XYZ file of N, CA and C in Angstrom:
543
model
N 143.497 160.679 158.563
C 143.019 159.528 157.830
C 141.818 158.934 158.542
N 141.200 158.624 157.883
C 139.602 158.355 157.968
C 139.672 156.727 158.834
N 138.726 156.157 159.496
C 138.714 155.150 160.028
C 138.716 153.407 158.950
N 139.128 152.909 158.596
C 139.130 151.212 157.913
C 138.350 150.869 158.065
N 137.792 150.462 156.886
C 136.359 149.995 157.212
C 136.681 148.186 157.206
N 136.072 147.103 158.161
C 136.751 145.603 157.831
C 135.431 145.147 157.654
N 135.702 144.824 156.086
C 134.349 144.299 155.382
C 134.531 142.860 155.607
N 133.683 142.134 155.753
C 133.662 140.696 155.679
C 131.978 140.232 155.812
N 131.520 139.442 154.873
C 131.187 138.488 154.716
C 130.133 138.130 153.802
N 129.694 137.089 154.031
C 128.511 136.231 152.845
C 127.958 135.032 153.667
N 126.924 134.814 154.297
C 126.616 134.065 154.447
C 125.049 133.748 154.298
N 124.478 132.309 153.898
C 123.263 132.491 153.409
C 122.623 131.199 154.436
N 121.690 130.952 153.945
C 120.981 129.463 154.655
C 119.938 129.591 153.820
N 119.055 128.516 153.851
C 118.193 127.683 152.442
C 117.825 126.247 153.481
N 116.303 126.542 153.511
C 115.886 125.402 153.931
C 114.663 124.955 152.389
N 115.081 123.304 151.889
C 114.138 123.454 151.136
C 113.891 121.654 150.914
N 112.814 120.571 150.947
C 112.769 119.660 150.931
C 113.221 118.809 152.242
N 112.968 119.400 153.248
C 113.146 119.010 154.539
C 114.553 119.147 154.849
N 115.776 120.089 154.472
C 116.682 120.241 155.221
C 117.051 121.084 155.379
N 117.909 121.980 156.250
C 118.634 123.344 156.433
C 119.519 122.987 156.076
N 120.204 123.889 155.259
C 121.895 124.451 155.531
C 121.902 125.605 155.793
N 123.007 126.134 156.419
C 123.814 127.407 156.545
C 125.098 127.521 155.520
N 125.894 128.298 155.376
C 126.790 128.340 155.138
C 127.681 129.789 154.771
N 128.855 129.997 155.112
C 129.660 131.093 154.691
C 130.839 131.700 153.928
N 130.997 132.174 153.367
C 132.718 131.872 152.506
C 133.475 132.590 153.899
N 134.954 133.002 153.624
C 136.184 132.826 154.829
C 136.150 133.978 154.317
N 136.305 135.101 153.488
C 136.884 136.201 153.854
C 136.530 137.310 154.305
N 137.679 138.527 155.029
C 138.006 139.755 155.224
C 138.889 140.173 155.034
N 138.273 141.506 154.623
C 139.102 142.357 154.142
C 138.958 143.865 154.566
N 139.862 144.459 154.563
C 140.317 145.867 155.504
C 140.603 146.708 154.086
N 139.904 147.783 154.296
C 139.983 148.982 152.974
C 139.539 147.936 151.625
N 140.503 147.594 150.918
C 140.386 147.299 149.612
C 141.464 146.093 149.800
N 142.055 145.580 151.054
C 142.649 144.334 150.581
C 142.081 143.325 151.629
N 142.611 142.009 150.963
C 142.159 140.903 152.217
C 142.984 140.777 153.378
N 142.402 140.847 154.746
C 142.984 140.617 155.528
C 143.046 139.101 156.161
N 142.207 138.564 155.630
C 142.030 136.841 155.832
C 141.397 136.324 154.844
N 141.859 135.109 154.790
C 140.973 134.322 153.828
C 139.854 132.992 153.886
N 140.517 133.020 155.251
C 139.648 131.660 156.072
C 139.335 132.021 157.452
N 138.344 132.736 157.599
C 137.651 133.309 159.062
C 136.563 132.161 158.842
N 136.762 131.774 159.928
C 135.366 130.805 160.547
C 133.701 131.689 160.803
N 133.031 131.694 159.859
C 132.025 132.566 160.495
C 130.639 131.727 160.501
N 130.647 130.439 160.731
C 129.812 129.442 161.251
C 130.008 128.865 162.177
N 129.229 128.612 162.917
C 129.552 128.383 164.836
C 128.384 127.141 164.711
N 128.387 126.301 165.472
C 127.272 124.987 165.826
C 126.945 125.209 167.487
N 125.704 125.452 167.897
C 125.357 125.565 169.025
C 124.670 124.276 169.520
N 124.184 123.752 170.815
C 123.626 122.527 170.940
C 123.751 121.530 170.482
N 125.010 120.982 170.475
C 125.069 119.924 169.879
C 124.981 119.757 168.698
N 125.159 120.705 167.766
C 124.826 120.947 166.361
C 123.053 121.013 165.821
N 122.299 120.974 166.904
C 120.988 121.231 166.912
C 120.543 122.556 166.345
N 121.467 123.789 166.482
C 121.359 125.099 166.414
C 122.653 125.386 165.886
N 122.458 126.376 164.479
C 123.435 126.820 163.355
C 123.701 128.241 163.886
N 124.166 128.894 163.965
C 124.739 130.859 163.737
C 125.663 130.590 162.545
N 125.189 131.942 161.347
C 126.642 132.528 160.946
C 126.580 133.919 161.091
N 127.607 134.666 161.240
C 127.609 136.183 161.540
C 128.079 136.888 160.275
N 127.530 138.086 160.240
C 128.217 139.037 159.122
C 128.691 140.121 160.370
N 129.835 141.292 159.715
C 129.995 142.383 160.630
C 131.498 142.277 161.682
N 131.536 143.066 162.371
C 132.471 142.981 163.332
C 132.272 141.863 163.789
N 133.790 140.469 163.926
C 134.191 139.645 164.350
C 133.988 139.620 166.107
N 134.607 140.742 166.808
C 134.363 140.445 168.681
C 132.838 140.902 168.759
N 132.078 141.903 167.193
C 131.065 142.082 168.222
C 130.106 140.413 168.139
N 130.273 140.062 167.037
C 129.653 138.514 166.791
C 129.737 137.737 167.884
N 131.432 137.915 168.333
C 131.707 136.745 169.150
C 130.799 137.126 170.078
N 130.532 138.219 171.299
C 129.344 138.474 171.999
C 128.279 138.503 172.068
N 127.913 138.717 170.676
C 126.456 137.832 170.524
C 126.257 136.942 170.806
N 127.152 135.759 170.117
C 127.264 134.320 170.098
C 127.155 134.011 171.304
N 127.907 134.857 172.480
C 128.018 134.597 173.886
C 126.280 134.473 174.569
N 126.042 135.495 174.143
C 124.909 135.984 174.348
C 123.629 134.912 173.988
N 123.744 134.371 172.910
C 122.731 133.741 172.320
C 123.019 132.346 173.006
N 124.460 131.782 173.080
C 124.320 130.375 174.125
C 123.816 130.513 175.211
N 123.986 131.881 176.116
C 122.630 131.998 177.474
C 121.381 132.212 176.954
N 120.948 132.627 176.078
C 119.712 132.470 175.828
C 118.867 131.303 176.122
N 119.862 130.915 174.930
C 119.366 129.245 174.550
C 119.585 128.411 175.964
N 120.390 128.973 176.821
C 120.399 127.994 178.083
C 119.790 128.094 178.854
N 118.965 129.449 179.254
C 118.007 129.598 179.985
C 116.925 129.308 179.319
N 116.362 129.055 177.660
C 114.983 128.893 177.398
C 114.988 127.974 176.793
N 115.831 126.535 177.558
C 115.895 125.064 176.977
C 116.182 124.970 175.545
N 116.847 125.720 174.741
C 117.097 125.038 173.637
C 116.293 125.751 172.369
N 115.461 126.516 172.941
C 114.340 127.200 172.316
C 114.691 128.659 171.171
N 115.159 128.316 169.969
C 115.534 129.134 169.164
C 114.827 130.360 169.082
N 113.661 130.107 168.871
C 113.235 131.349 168.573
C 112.861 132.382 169.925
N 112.874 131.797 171.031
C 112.662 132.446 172.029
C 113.482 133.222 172.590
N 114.965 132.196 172.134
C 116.518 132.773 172.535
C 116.861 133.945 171.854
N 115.934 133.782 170.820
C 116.763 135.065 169.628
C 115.415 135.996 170.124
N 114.516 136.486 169.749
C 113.698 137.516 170.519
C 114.296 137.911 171.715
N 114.703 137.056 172.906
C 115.336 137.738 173.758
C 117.003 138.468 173.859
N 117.400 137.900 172.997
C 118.647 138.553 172.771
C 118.343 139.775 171.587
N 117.498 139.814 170.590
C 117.295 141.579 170.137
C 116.896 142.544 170.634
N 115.957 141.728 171.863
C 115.268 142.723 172.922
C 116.632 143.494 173.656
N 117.743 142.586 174.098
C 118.875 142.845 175.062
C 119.499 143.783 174.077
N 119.566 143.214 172.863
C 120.605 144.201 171.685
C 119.970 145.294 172.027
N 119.096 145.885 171.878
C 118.280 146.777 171.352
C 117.920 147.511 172.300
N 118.167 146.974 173.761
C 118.285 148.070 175.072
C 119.691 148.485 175.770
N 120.325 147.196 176.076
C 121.578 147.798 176.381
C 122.470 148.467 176.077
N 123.036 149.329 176.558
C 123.773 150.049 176.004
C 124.933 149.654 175.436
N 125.609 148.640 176.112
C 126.381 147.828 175.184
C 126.081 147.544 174.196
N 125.289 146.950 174.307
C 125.440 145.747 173.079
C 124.249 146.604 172.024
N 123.663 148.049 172.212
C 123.733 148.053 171.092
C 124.151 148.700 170.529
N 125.698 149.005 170.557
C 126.972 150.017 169.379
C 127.344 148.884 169.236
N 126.937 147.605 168.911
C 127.925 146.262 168.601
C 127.237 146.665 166.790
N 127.986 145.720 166.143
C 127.711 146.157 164.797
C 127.711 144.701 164.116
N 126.758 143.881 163.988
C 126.490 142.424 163.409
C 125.304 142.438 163.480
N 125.384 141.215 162.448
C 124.149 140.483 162.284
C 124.203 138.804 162.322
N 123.346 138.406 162.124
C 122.955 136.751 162.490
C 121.943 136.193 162.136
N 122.375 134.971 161.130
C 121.111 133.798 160.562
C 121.502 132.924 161.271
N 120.517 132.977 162.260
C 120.572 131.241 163.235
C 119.431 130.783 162.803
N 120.012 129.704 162.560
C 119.048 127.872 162.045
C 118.714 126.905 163.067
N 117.612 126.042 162.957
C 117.740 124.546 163.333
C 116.899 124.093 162.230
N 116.229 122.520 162.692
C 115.772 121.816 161.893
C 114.793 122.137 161.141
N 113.882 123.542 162.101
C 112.691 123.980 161.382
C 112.533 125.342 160.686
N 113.479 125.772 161.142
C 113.435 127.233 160.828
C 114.700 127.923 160.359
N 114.371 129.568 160.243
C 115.627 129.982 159.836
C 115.127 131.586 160.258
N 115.907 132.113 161.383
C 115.545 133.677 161.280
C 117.192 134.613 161.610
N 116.968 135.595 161.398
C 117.635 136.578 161.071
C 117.480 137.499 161.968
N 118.445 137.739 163.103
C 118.930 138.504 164.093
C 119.353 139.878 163.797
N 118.847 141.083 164.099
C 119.532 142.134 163.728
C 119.684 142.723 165.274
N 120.363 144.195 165.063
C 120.392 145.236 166.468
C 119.088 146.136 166.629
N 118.703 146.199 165.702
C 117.493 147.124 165.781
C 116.231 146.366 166.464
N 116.969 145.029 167.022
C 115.897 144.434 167.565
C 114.799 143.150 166.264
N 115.553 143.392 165.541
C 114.183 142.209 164.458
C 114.952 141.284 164.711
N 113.719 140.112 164.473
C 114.047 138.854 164.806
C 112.852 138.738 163.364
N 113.792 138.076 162.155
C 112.700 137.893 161.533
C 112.862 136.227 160.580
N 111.839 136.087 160.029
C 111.565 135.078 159.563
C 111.454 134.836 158.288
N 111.933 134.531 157.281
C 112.416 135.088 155.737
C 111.125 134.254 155.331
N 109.626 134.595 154.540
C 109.077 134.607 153.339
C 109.176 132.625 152.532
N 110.516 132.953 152.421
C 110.847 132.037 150.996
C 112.019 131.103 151.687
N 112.122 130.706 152.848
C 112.799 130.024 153.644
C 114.358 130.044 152.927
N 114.484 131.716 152.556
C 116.286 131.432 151.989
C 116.368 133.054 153.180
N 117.380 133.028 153.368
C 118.437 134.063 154.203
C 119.741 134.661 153.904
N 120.401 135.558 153.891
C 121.141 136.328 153.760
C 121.477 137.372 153.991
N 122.921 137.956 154.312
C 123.730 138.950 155.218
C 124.877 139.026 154.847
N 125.001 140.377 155.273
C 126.388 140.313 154.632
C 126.712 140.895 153.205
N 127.960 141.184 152.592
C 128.557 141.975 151.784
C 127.877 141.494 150.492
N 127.893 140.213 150.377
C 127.482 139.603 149.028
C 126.115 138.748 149.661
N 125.371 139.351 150.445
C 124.238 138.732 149.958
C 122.941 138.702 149.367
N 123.156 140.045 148.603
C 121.872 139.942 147.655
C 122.450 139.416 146.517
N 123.665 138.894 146.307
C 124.158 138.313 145.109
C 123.717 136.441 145.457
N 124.061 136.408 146.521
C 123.776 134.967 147.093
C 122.245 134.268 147.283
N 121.463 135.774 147.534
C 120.416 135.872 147.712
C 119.488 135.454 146.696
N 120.138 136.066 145.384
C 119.319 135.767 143.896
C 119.617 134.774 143.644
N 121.133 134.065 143.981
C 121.118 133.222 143.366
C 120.156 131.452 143.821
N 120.387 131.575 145.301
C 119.015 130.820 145.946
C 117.882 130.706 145.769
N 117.111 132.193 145.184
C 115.752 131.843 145.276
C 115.973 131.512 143.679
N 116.654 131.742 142.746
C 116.761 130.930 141.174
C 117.148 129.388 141.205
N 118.018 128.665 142.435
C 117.976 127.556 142.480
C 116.554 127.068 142.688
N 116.041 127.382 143.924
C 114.911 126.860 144.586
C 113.936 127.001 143.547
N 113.658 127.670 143.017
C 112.737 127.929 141.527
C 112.887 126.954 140.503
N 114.255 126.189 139.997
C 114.332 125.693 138.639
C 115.035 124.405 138.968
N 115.940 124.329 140.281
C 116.367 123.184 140.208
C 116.269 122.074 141.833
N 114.487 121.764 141.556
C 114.003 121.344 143.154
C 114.817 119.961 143.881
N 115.344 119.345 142.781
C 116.210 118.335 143.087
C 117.575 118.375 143.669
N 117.538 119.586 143.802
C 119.029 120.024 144.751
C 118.563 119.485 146.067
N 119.900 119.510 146.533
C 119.582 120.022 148.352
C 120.235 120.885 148.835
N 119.257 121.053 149.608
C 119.590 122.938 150.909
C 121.403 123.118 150.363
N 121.932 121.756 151.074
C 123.619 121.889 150.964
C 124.232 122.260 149.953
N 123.482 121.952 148.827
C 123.611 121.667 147.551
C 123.563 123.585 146.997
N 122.033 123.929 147.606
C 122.170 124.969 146.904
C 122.748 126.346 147.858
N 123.115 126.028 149.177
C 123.919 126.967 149.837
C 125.588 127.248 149.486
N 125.780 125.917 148.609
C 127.448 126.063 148.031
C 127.118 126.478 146.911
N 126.311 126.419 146.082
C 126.119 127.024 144.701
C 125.863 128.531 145.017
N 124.954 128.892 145.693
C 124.683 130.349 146.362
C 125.912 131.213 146.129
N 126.611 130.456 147.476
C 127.965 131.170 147.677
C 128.891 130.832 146.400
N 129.283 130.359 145.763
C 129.978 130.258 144.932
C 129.824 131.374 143.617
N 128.031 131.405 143.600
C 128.045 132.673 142.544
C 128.315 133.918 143.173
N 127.985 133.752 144.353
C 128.387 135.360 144.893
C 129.600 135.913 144.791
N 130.758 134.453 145.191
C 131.841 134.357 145.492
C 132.437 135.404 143.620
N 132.257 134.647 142.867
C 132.109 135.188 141.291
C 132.105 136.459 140.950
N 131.294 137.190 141.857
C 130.862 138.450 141.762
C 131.178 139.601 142.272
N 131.374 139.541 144.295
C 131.593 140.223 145.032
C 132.458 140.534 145.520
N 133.584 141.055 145.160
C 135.004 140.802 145.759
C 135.257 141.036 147.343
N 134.137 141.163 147.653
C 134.185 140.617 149.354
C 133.764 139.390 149.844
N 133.895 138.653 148.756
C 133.265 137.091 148.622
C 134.294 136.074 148.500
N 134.750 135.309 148.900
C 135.939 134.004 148.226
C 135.273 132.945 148.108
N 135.923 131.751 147.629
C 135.004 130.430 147.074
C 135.480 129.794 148.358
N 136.234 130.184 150.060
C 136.611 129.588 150.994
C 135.398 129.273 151.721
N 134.807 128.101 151.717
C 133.566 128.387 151.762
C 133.320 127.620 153.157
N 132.171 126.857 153.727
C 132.186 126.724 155.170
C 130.122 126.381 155.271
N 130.195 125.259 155.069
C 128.359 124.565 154.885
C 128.391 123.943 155.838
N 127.047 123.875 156.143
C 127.224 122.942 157.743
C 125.280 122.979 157.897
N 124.907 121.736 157.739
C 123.469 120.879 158.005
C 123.218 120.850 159.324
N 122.015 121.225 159.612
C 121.385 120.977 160.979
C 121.212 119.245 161.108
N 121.353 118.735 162.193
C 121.057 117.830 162.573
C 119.865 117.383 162.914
């Protein structure tokens, strides 16, 4: 028998009218059933200054996460510097890079997208997404941000997820938003 594959996640972020959100729905699931329904996959770094959510293997996230609070502690706080240096680390060590995740870390100004292959990138259209359902989450953001400007970020990161949630059955409506400070 072949190896389980543990699918999990959806998470998006949407900065638009001066605010960020992040946000993620709760589930995983193993083969074809759920194995949870409320996984935490939004973390607050600095004081809530700095957002992560992870898609992918759960311990390899958690080591990122590890990873990305030394970043950020050796380069004062400095998001984007922290994350370049941690894809650089993904992307040489030998550890860390058979880890298998990804990562949209936020603050007040920005929003980039952590991979292993080393990108550190910067989304276009200030929306983000990863994960199982997120080109479903994905469309549905840049159609908010298009037609309905009177939302907010928060506003349209629970609507996001909620249509995905609709769609992707690796998606639940357990959902998990959280504003930069």
């Amino acid at each position: 028998m072949g190896k389980i594959k543990i699918r999990s996640t959806t998470v998006v972020a949407i900065k638009h009218n001066g605010q960020v959100a992040i946000g993620a729905d709760g589930q995983a699931t193993m083969g074809n059933t759920v194995a949870k329904s409320n996984v935490k996959k939004i973390r607050k770094l600095q004081d809530g200054k700095i957002i992560t959510g992870f898609a992918g293997s759960t311990a390899d996230a958690f080591t990122l996460l590890e990873r990305l609070e030394e970043k950020l502690a050796t380069y004062t706080g400095n998001m984007k510097r922290a994350a370049v240096e941690l894809a650089k680390d993904w992307r040489t060590d030998r550890y860390l890079r058979r880890l298998e995740a990804m990562m949209i870390v936020v603050d007040k100004g920005e929003i980039l997208v952590i991979s292993g292959t080393g990108d550190v990138l910067e989304p276009d259209d200030d929306i983000a997404s990863i994960g199982s359902g997120s080109m479903y989450a994905r469309a549905a953001a840049i159609a908010l941000k298009r037609h309905s400007p009177d939302m907010t970020a928060e506003e349209m990161v629970r609507e996001s997820l909620g249509i995905a949630a609709d769609i992707c059955i690796y998606t639940n409506h357990n959902l998990v938003v959280e504003t930069v400070k």
